[in-house]
């Protein structure tokens, strides 16, 4: 187990800067998830950490050591790849033991270690099979086993679940979480799926265009997003965003209604954000925050997503599953004042 | 209880007959005929080779496929003649060594050109490819001068050196290595293997079909090579089989029955090589189908 620190990490490919000074400290034993859209630099950061990409400038520390100039094998890390990278010409046992090939330990100890790892991953009876005889989930487990067998200081996962179907992904997500609770090794996990990030992480690092947007616990980033991007990226369905202008009476929204609240910042152009789950139908006689007509209804069983046209803006509200309004029906919605987020439209930053 | 046999009527039988022949359409007949003719063109020389090898000298200009008096005398003669073994061994050593060398070096260079990015990579690749455009006949003279100056005439090395690495093989292997995901190599790099180990124990097993195909091509090419071994050797001790077999025709007359016997014997190793490696090609293709 070890801490990981990234200091002013910059990466350029052919004069194009793709990472613009990443700073991050990962605690010993922490599960950190890098999340962001394609091209945000999350995988590049991970690959630099693994030693598979050269560092243009900045420092990477694993434990007490700066590892910039160390070969991947000297960094005592293990990586699980998106395509598993398990070798089709080797049995499961050989695949898991592959990481020990260069380890200086007696053969019997190596075998014992492979058996231990296989037992942890419930794969003992599959050791003599070839990867072609395994299911997708089992192959992923072999890949994790190969990483575990070396007992590394840090585990790196590069979108390891994206090739699995939805059900298997949920199952493997749970297994990875249990594995972390059991072995306690520092894990850095890259994904583009915010649900994976929220469910697995101790802390989430949200990236966009080579910059870190926010670092925080899943609750932090969900409840107090640092900017418009984080607010929209985290949470499904995305947060409703309504643009408006600051007036004497509050924020006059382009959608045609005014919110009495006034954020402390003096910016004139303000965007408000409300999570779909915070919008509820107003009771009769209760003053509504906004009003509109239902354009689409998506029943999901336990809840229903209602798309409502408010002026020219469409918003979505998550309501209990038993509520199924008709198309075109008028709805009046309310939201708790403390659940309304304010952002500077120009800079995208959150306002208090 | 009496059993009643139900016999189909004549009309039904006719219909069945028509139905069973109706799938033979004219297109199919043409295709089969062309294939058959192609097959005859391919197989007839081999049939005549075998047939001639079983004939007495006076019978060889009789073009019947089945000899009037079949004999194994030619085989006994060729096999008892010590030179045949010598040439056979020469061919075997040269074809095997060249195949091993070319498969190793072609795949090594192909791997480097495919998986490493370095300055001048494209230039090197194009330079290697461009040698494919020069016919062997044109290269023979510079090769000969080189072999003479280095003192390689009449030696195994002299026969082998032009084929120890091939542009075609490099191209083939480079293309096949493109199908090996970089993740495999990076995973091995993290697991502590050096580049040579990664090439050998991770990348090479993943391209077995290509290696087998290349091995077959190169072995057959060298086994049947004639012009260069003929030019670079003038001592019968270093003749390869194709060169050696021609000595049956340079004395008083052409001893076709002996040449054909030698040729028939010479096809045996190529058949073995093909049968052995073909299995690997099939296995390799099955393995290549494994996806994440």
PDB file of N, CA and C in Angstrom, chain A residues 55-88:
ATOM      1  N   UNK A  55       6.290  11.430 -18.880  1.00  0.00           N
ATOM      2  CA  UNK A  55       5.800  12.652 -18.254  1.00  0.00           C
ATOM      3  C   UNK A  55       6.470  13.824 -18.972  1.00  0.00           C
ATOM      4  N   UNK A  56       5.678  14.792 -19.459  1.00  0.00           N
ATOM      5  CA  UNK A  56       6.285  15.954 -20.120  1.00  0.00           C
ATOM      6  C   UNK A  56       6.902  16.873 -19.069  1.00  0.00           C
ATOM      7  N   UNK A  57       6.115  17.193 -18.044  1.00  0.00           N
ATOM      8  CA  UNK A  57       6.703  17.883 -16.900  1.00  0.00           C
ATOM      9  C   UNK A  57       5.848  17.594 -15.676  1.00  0.00           C
ATOM     10  N   UNK A  58       6.402  17.894 -14.504  1.00  0.00           N
ATOM     11  CA  UNK A  58       5.699  17.579 -13.267  1.00  0.00           C
ATOM     12  C   UNK A  58       6.279  16.329 -12.634  1.00  0.00           C
ATOM     13  N   UNK A  59       5.692  15.938 -11.512  1.00  0.00           N
ATOM     14  CA  UNK A  59       6.244  14.801 -10.774  1.00  0.00           C
ATOM     15  C   UNK A  59       5.156  13.810 -10.398  1.00  0.00           C
ATOM     16  N   UNK A  60       5.559  12.542 -10.397  1.00  0.00           N
ATOM     17  CA  UNK A  60       4.664  11.493  -9.892  1.00  0.00           C
ATOM     18  C   UNK A  60       5.385  10.814  -8.735  1.00  0.00           C
ATOM     19  N   UNK A  61       4.719  10.754  -7.611  1.00  0.00           N
ATOM     20  CA  UNK A  61       5.304  10.071  -6.455  1.00  0.00           C
ATOM     21  C   UNK A  61       4.435   8.884  -6.081  1.00  0.00           C
ATOM     22  N   UNK A  62       5.079   7.739  -5.885  1.00  0.00           N
ATOM     23  CA  UNK A  62       4.366   6.586  -5.330  1.00  0.00           C
ATOM     24  C   UNK A  62       5.081   6.257  -4.033  1.00  0.00           C
ATOM     25  N   UNK A  63       4.339   6.323  -2.933  1.00  0.00           N
ATOM     26  CA  UNK A  63       5.002   6.207  -1.636  1.00  0.00           C
ATOM     27  C   UNK A  63       5.929   7.406  -1.475  1.00  0.00           C
ATOM     28  N   UNK A  64       7.154   7.138  -1.040  1.00  0.00           N
ATOM     29  CA  UNK A  64       8.087   8.253  -0.814  1.00  0.00           C
ATOM     30  C   UNK A  64       8.950   8.520  -2.038  1.00  0.00           C
ATOM     31  N   UNK A  65       8.714   7.792  -3.106  1.00  0.00           N
ATOM     32  CA  UNK A  65       9.655   7.847  -4.207  1.00  0.00           C
ATOM     33  C   UNK A  65       9.074   8.569  -5.422  1.00  0.00           C
ATOM     34  N   UNK A  66       9.922   9.386  -6.039  1.00  0.00           N
ATOM     35  CA  UNK A  66       9.499   9.966  -7.299  1.00  0.00           C
ATOM     36  C   UNK A  66       9.745   8.917  -8.379  1.00  0.00           C
ATOM     37  N   UNK A  67       8.722   8.616  -9.172  1.00  0.00           N
ATOM     38  CA  UNK A  67       8.842   7.480 -10.091  1.00  0.00           C
ATOM     39  C   UNK A  67       8.908   7.902 -11.562  1.00  0.00           C
ATOM     40  N   UNK A  68       8.999   9.214 -11.806  1.00  0.00           N
ATOM     41  CA  UNK A  68       8.997   9.694 -13.201  1.00  0.00           C
ATOM     42  C   UNK A  68       9.869   8.877 -14.137  1.00  0.00           C
ATOM     43  N   UNK A  69      11.057   8.542 -13.674  1.00  0.00           N
ATOM     44  CA  UNK A  69      12.009   7.904 -14.583  1.00  0.00           C
ATOM     45  C   UNK A  69      12.107   6.399 -14.372  1.00  0.00           C
ATOM     46  N   UNK A  70      11.203   5.847 -13.580  1.00  0.00           N
ATOM     47  CA  UNK A  70      11.240   4.395 -13.366  1.00  0.00           C
ATOM     48  C   UNK A  70      10.436   3.680 -14.446  1.00  0.00           C
ATOM     49  N   UNK A  71      10.910   2.500 -14.799  1.00  0.00           N
ATOM     50  CA  UNK A  71      10.180   1.647 -15.742  1.00  0.00           C
ATOM     51  C   UNK A  71       8.886   1.178 -15.068  1.00  0.00           C
ATOM     52  N   UNK A  72       7.865   0.801 -15.865  1.00  0.00           N
ATOM     53  CA  UNK A  72       6.612   0.328 -15.245  1.00  0.00           C
ATOM     54  C   UNK A  72       6.849  -0.768 -14.215  1.00  0.00           C
ATOM     55  N   UNK A  73       7.754  -1.710 -14.546  1.00  0.00           N
ATOM     56  CA  UNK A  73       7.956  -2.855 -13.653  1.00  0.00           C
ATOM     57  C   UNK A  73       8.600  -2.447 -12.329  1.00  0.00           C
ATOM     58  N   UNK A  74       9.257  -1.277 -12.326  1.00  0.00           N
ATOM     59  CA  UNK A  74       9.939  -0.854 -11.094  1.00  0.00           C
ATOM     60  C   UNK A  74       9.034  -0.044 -10.182  1.00  0.00           C
ATOM     61  N   UNK A  75       7.797   0.188 -10.627  1.00  0.00           N
ATOM     62  CA  UNK A  75       6.929   1.061  -9.830  1.00  0.00           C
ATOM     63  C   UNK A  75       6.060   0.303  -8.834  1.00  0.00           C
ATOM     64  N   UNK A  76       6.119  -1.016  -8.912  1.00  0.00           N
ATOM     65  CA  UNK A  76       5.322  -1.874  -8.032  1.00  0.00           C
ATOM     66  C   UNK A  76       3.832  -1.528  -8.090  1.00  0.00           C
ATOM     67  N   UNK A  77       3.348  -1.473  -9.322  1.00  0.00           N
ATOM     68  CA  UNK A  77       1.926  -1.223  -9.535  1.00  0.00           C
ATOM     69  C   UNK A  77       1.389  -2.384 -10.364  1.00  0.00           C
ATOM     70  N   UNK A  78       0.082  -2.516 -10.399  1.00  0.00           N
ATOM     71  CA  UNK A  78      -0.517  -3.508 -11.291  1.00  0.00           C
ATOM     72  C   UNK A  78      -1.683  -2.829 -11.984  1.00  0.00           C
ATOM     73  N   UNK A  79      -1.900  -3.201 -13.220  1.00  0.00           N
ATOM     74  CA  UNK A  79      -2.936  -2.506 -13.985  1.00  0.00           C
ATOM     75  C   UNK A  79      -3.900  -3.507 -14.600  1.00  0.00           C
ATOM     76  N   UNK A  80      -5.170  -3.171 -14.562  1.00  0.00           N
ATOM     77  CA  UNK A  80      -6.193  -3.992 -15.223  1.00  0.00           C
ATOM     78  C   UNK A  80      -6.710  -3.176 -16.403  1.00  0.00           C
ATOM     79  N   UNK A  81      -6.663  -3.786 -17.586  1.00  0.00           N
ATOM     80  CA  UNK A  81      -6.995  -3.053 -18.800  1.00  0.00           C
ATOM     81  C   UNK A  81      -8.450  -3.271 -19.208  1.00  0.00           C
ATOM     82  N   UNK A  82      -8.906  -2.347 -20.053  1.00  0.00           N
ATOM     83  CA  UNK A  82     -10.284  -2.427 -20.538  1.00  0.00           C
ATOM     84  C   UNK A  82     -10.540  -3.744 -21.275  1.00  0.00           C
ATOM     85  N   UNK A  83      -9.564  -4.150 -22.100  1.00  0.00           N
ATOM     86  CA  UNK A  83      -9.745  -5.400 -22.859  1.00  0.00           C
ATOM     87  C   UNK A  83      -9.173  -6.596 -22.122  1.00  0.00           C
ATOM     88  N   UNK A  84      -9.043  -6.483 -20.821  1.00  0.00           N
ATOM     89  CA  UNK A  84      -8.553  -7.546 -19.927  1.00  0.00           C
ATOM     90  C   UNK A  84      -7.078  -7.859 -20.146  1.00  0.00           C
ATOM     91  N   UNK A  85      -6.632  -7.888 -21.422  1.00  0.00           N
ATOM     92  CA  UNK A  85      -5.248  -8.236 -21.740  1.00  0.00           C
ATOM     93  C   UNK A  85      -4.854  -9.567 -21.116  1.00  0.00           C
ATOM     94  N   UNK A  86      -5.749 -10.548 -21.170  1.00  0.00           N
ATOM     95  CA  UNK A  86      -5.338 -11.888 -20.741  1.00  0.00           C
ATOM     96  C   UNK A  86      -4.974 -12.672 -21.993  1.00  0.00           C
ATOM     97  N   UNK A  87      -3.938 -13.489 -21.852  1.00  0.00           N
ATOM     98  CA  UNK A  87      -3.354 -14.098 -23.039  1.00  0.00           C
ATOM     99  C   UNK A  87      -4.118 -15.354 -23.441  1.00  0.00           C
ATOM    100  N   UNK A  88      -4.634 -15.375 -24.676  1.00  0.00           N
ATOM    101  CA  UNK A  88      -5.480 -16.508 -25.092  1.00  0.00           C
ATOM    102  C   UNK A  88      -4.717 -17.826 -25.170  1.00  0.00           C
TER     103      UNK A  88
END
